[in-house]
CSV table of C-alpha atoms and ligand atoms in Angstrom, one decimal:
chain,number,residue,atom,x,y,z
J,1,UNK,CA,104.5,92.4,126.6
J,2,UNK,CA,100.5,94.0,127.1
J,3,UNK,CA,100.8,95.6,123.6
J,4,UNK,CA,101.7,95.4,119.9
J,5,UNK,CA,101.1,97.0,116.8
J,6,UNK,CA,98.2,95.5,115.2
J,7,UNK,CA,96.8,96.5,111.4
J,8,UNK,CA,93.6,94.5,111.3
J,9,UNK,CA,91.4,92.2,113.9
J,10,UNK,CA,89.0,90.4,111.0
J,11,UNK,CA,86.1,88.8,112.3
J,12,UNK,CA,84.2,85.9,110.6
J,13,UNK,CA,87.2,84.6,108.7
J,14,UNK,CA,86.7,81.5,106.9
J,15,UNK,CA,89.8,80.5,105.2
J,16,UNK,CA,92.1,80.7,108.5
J,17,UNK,CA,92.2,77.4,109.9
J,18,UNK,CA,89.1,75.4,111.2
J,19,UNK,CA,85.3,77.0,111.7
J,20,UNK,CA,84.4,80.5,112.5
J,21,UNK,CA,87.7,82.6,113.1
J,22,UNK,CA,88.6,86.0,114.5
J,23,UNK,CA,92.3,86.8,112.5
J,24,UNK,CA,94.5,89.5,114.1
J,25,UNK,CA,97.7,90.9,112.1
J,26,UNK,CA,100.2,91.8,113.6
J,27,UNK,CA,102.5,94.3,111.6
J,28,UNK,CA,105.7,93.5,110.8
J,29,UNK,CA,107.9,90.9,108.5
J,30,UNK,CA,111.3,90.4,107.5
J,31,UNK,CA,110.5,89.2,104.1
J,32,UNK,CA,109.0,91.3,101.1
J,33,UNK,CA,107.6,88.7,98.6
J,34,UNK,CA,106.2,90.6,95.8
J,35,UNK,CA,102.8,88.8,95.9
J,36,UNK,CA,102.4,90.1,98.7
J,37,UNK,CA,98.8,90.6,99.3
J,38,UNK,CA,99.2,92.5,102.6
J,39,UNK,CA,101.9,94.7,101.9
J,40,UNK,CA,100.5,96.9,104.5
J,41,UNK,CA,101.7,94.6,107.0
J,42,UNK,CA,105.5,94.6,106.4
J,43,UNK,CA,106.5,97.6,108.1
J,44,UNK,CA,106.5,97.0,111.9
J,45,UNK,CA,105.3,100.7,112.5
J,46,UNK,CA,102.0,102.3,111.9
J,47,UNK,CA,101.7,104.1,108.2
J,48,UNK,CA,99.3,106.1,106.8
J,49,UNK,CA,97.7,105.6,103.3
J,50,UNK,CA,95.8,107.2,100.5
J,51,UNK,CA,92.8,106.3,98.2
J,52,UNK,CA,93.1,108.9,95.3
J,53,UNK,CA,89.7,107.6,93.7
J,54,UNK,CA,88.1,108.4,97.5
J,55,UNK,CA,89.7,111.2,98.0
J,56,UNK,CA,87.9,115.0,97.3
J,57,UNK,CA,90.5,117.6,97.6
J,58,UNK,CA,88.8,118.9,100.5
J,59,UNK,CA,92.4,119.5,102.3
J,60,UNK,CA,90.6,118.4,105.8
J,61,UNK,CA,93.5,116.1,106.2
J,62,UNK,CA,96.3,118.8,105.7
J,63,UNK,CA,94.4,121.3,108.1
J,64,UNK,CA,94.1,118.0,111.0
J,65,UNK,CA,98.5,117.9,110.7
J,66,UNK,CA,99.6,119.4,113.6
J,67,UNK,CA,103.5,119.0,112.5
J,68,UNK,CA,102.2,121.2,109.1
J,69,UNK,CA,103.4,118.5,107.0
J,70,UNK,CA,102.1,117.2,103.9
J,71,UNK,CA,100.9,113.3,104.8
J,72,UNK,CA,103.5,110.8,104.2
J,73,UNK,CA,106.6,113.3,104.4
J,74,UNK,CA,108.3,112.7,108.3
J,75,UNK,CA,105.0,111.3,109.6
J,76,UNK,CA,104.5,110.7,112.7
J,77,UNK,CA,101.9,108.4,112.3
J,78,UNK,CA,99.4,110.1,114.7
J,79,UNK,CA,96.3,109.5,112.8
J,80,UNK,CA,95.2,112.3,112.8
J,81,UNK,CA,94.4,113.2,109.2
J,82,UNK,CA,92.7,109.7,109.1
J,83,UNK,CA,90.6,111.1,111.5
J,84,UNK,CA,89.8,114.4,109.9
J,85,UNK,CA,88.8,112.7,106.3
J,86,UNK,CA,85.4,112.7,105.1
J,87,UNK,CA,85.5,109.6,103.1
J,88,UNK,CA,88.2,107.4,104.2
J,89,UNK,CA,90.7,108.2,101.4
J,90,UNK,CA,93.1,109.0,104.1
J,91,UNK,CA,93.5,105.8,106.7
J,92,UNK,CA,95.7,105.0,109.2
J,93,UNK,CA,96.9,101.6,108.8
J,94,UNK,CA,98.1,100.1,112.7
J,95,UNK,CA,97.9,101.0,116.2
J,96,UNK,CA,99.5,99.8,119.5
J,97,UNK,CA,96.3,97.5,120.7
J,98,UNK,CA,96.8,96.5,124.5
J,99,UNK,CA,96.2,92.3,124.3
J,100,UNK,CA,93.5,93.0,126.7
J,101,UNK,CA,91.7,95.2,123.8
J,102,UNK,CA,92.8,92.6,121.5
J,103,UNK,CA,91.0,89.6,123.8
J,104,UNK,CA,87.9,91.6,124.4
J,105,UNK,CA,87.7,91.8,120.5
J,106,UNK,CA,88.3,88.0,119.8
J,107,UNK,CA,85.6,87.0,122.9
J,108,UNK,CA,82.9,88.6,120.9
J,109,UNK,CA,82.6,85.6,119.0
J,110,UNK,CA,83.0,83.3,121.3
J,111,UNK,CA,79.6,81.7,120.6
J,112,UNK,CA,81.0,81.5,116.6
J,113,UNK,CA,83.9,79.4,117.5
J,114,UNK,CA,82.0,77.1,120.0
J,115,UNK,CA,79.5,76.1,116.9
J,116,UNK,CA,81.8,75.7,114.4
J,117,UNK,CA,85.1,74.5,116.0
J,118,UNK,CA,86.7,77.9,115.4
J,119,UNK,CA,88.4,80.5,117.4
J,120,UNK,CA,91.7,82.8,117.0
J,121,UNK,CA,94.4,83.4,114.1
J,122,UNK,CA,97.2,85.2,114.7
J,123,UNK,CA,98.7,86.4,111.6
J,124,UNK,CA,100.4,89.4,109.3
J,125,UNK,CA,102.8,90.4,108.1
J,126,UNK,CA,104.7,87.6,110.6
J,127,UNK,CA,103.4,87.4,113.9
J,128,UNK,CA,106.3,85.8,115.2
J,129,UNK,CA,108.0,89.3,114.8
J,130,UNK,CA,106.5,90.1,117.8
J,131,UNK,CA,107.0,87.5,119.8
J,132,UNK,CA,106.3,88.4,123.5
J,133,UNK,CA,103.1,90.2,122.6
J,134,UNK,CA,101.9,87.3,120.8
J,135,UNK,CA,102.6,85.1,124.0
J,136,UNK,CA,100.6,87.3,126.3
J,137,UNK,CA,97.7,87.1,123.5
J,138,UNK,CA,98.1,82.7,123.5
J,139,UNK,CA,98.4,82.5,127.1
J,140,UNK,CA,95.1,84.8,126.9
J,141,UNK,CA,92.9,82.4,124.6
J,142,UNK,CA,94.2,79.7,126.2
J,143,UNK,CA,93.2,81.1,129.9
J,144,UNK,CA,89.1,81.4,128.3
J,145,UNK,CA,89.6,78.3,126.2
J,146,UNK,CA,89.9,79.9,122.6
J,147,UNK,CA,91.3,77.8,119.7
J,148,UNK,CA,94.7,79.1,118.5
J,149,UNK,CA,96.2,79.3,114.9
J,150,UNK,CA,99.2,81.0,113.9
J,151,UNK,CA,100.3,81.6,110.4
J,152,UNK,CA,103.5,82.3,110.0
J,153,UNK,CA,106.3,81.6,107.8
J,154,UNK,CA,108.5,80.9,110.7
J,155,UNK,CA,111.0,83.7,109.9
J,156,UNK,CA,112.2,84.0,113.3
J,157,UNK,CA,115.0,82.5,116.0
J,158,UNK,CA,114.0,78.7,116.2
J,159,UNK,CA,113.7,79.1,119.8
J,160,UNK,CA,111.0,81.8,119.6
J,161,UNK,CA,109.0,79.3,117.8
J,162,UNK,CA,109.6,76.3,120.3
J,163,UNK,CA,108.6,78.6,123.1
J,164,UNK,CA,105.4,79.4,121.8
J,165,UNK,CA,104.6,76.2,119.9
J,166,UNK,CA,103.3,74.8,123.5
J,167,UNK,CA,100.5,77.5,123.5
J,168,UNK,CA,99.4,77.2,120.1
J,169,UNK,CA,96.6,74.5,119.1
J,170,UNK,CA,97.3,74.8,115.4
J,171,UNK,CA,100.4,76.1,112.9
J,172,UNK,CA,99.4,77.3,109.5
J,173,UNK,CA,103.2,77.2,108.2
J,174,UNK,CA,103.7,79.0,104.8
J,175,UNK,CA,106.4,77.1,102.3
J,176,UNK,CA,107.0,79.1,99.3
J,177,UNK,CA,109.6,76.7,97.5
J,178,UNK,CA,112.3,74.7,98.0
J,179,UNK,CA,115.0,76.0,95.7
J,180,UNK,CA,117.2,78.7,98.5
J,181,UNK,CA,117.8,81.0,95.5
J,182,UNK,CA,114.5,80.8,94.3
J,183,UNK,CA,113.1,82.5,97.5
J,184,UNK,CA,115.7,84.5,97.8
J,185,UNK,CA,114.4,86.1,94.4
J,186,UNK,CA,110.9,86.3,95.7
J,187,UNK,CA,111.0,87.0,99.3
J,188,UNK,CA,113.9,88.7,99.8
J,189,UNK,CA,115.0,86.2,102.3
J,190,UNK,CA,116.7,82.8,102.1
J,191,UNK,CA,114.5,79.6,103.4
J,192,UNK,CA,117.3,78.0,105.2
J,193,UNK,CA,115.7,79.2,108.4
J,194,UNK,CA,112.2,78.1,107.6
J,195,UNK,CA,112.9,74.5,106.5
J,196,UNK,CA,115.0,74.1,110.1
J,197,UNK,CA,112.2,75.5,111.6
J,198,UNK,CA,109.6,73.2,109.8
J,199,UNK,CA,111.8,70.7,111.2
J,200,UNK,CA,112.5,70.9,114.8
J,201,UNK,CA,108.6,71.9,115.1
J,202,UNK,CA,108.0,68.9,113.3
J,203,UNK,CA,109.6,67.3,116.4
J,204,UNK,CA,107.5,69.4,119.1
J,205,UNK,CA,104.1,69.5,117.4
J,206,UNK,CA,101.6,67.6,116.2
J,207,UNK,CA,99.3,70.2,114.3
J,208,UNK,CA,101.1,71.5,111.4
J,209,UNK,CA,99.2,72.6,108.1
J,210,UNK,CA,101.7,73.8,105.5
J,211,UNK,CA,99.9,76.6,103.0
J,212,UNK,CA,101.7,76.8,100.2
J,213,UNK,CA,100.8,80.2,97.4
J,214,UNK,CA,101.3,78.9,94.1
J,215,UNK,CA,102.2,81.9,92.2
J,216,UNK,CA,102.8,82.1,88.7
J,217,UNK,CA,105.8,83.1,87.8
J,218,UNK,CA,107.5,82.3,90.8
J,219,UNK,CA,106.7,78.7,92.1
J,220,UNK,CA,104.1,77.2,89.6
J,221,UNK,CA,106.4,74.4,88.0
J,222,UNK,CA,106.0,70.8,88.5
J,223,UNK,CA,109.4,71.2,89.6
J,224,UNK,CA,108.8,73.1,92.4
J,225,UNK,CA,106.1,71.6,93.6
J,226,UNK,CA,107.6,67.6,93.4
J,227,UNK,CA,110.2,69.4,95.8
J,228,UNK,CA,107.6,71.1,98.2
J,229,UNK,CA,105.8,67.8,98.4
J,230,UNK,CA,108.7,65.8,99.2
J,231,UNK,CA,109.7,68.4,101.7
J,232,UNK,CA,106.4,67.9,103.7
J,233,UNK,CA,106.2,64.4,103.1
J,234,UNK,CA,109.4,64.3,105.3
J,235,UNK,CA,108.4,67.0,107.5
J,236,UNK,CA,106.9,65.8,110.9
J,237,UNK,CA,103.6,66.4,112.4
J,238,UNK,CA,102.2,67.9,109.0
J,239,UNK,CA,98.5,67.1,109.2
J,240,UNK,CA,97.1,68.8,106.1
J,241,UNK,CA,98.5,70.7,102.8
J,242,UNK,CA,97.2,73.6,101.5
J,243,UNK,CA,97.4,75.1,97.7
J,244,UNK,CA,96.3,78.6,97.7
J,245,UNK,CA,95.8,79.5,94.2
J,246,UNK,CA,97.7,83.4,93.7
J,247,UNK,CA,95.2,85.7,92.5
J,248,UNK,CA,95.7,89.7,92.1
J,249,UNK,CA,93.1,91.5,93.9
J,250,UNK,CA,95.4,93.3,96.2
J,251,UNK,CA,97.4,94.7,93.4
J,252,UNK,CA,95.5,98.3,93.8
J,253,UNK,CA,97.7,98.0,97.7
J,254,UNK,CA,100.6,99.6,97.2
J,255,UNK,CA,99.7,102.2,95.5
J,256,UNK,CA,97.8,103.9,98.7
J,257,UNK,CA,101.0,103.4,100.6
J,258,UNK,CA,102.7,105.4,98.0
J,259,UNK,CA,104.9,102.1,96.3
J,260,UNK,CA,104.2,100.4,92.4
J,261,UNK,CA,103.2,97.3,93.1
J,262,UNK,CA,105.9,95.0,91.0
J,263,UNK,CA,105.6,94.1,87.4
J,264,UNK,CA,105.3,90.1,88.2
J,265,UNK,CA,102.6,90.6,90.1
J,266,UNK,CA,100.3,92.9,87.7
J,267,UNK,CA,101.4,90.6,85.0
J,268,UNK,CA,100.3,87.5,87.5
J,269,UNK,CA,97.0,85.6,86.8
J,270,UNK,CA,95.2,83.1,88.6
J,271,UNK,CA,96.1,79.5,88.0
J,272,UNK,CA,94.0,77.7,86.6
J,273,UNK,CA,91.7,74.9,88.2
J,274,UNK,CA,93.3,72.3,86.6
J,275,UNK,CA,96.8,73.2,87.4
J,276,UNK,CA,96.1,73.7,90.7
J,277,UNK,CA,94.3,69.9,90.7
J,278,UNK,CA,97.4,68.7,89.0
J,279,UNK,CA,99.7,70.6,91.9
J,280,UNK,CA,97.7,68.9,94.5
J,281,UNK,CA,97.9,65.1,93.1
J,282,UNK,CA,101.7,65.6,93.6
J,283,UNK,CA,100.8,66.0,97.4
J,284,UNK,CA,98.5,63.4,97.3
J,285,UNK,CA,100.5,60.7,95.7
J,286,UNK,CA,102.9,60.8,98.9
J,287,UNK,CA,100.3,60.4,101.2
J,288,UNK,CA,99.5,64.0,102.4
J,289,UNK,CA,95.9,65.3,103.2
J,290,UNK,CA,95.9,67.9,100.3
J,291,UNK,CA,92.9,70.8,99.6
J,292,UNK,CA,93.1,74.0,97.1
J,293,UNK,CA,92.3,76.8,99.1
J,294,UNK,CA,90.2,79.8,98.0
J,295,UNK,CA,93.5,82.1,97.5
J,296,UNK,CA,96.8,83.7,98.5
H,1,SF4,S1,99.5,110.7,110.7
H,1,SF4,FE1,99.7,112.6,111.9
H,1,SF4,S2,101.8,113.4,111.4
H,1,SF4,FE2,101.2,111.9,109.8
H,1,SF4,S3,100.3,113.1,108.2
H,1,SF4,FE3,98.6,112.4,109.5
H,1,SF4,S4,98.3,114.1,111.0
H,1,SF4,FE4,100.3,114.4,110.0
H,2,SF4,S1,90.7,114.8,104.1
H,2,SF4,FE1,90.4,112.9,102.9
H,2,SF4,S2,89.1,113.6,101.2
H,2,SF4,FE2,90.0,115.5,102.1
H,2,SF4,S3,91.9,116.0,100.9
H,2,SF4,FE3,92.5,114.7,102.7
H,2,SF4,S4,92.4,112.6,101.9
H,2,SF4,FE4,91.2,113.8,100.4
């Protein structure tokens, strides 16, 4: 596949896996966690959006509709209006990239990544959702030599992930919890999948780090994270453990895309240091490379 949907291509990422990283997200994800902090990226289609506080009636985006619709009712998705705005209030968030736009963005940086041991990301929403563009784009870094990450929750057929897992030099593999019902309740989605998938990549690969969100509310019991430690304890190939503390600066999101973001999540507050310290000597105790990331 030559294209896919993409919603961002961030350059200079930091918190994305090793050195200097250029992260593209891909849209699209069969899970709906409500901490979700791109929530832009779960629809697999292009959407628009709407920033009231940037917006200034001037109507330029209604004019720009050809179909005479008011934005957000049977949308096409054109961009159009996004175009037309004066200030940005009106975006449009994806667009089919080709993966030779997509390269010529990553190669940029090229000079980035050789210094500091960094290169690409793929991420999302769940890049494994699109799993033949994502190919093409590994089989493209690795042509020009580009370090690969992929984060990904692993929601996907296990052997999607096999087939790819040759091309990519590093998995950041998200684990929510370990209870089934538990992420059933916060994702959507049972983890049945992901833990076999932890597994038999485990089996493949030798360059797992597990990110874990510790989210209040949801995951942030000693409980749950004894289980999450034992589960990548046993887990092969796991090379490093990640706590990414939850914190709520996304929560303004859903609103442009016309949705309330959910009660647990306004209610949500950053853990504190020393929970997060206590989370991560749980990992530690059985012998796994642990660090508290800057966030999730
Ligand atoms: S994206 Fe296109 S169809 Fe949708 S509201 Fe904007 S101009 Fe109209
Ligand atoms: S074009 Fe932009 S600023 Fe003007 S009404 Fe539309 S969203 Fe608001």
């Amino acid at each position: 596949m030559d294209s896919g949907i993409v919603f961002n291509v961030q350059r200079y990422s930091l918190h994305d896996g090793p050195g200097i990283r250029t992260t593209v997200f891909l849209k699209g994800c069969p899970a709906r966690c409500w901490w979700c902090h791109n929530p832009e990226s779960q629809t697999s289609s292009p959407q628009t959006a709407w920033s009231q506080n940037r917006c200034i009636s001037c109507d330029a985006c209604l004019l720009a509709c050809h179909e005479g619709l008011q934005p957000r009712e049977a949308c096409r998705a054109c961009g159009d209006c996004a175009e037309a705005c004066p200030t940005g209030a009106r975006e449009l968030l994806g667009s089919e990239m080709t993966a030779e736009q997509v390269l010529h963005n990553i190669l940029k940086d090229r000079m980035f990544f050789e210094d500091s041991g960094g290169g690409a990301t793929f991420s999302g929403g769940e890049p494994l959702c699109q799993p033949a563009f994502l190919k093409t784009l590994l089989n493209a870094c690795r042509a020009q030599g580009i370090h690969t990450a992929v984060d990904t929750a692993a929601l996907c057929p296990t052997e999607t992930l096999l087939d790819l897992a040759p091309l990519v030099d590093l998995f950041l593999f998200d684990l929510k919890c370990a209870s089934d019902t538990l992420h059933h309740q916060g994702t959507g989605v049972g983890n049945g999948l992901i833990l076999d998938n932890l597994e038999q990549l485990g089996r493949v690969h030798r360059n797992i780090w597990i990110r874990i969100p510790v989210v209040p509310g949801f995951n942030d019991t000693t409980e749950e994270m004894e289980a999450l430690a034992g589960l990548a304890a046993r887990a092969a190939g796991v090379r490093q453990v990640w706590l990414l503390p939850y914190h709520g600066s996304w929560t303004a999101k859903p609103a442009r895309l016309g949705k309330e973001s959910a009660a647990e999540a306004v209610a949500a507050r950053t853990p504190a240091r020393e929970t997060m310290e206590d989370f991560a000597r749980l990992f530690t105790a059985r012998g796994l490379d642990t660090q508290i990331g800057g966030g999730a």
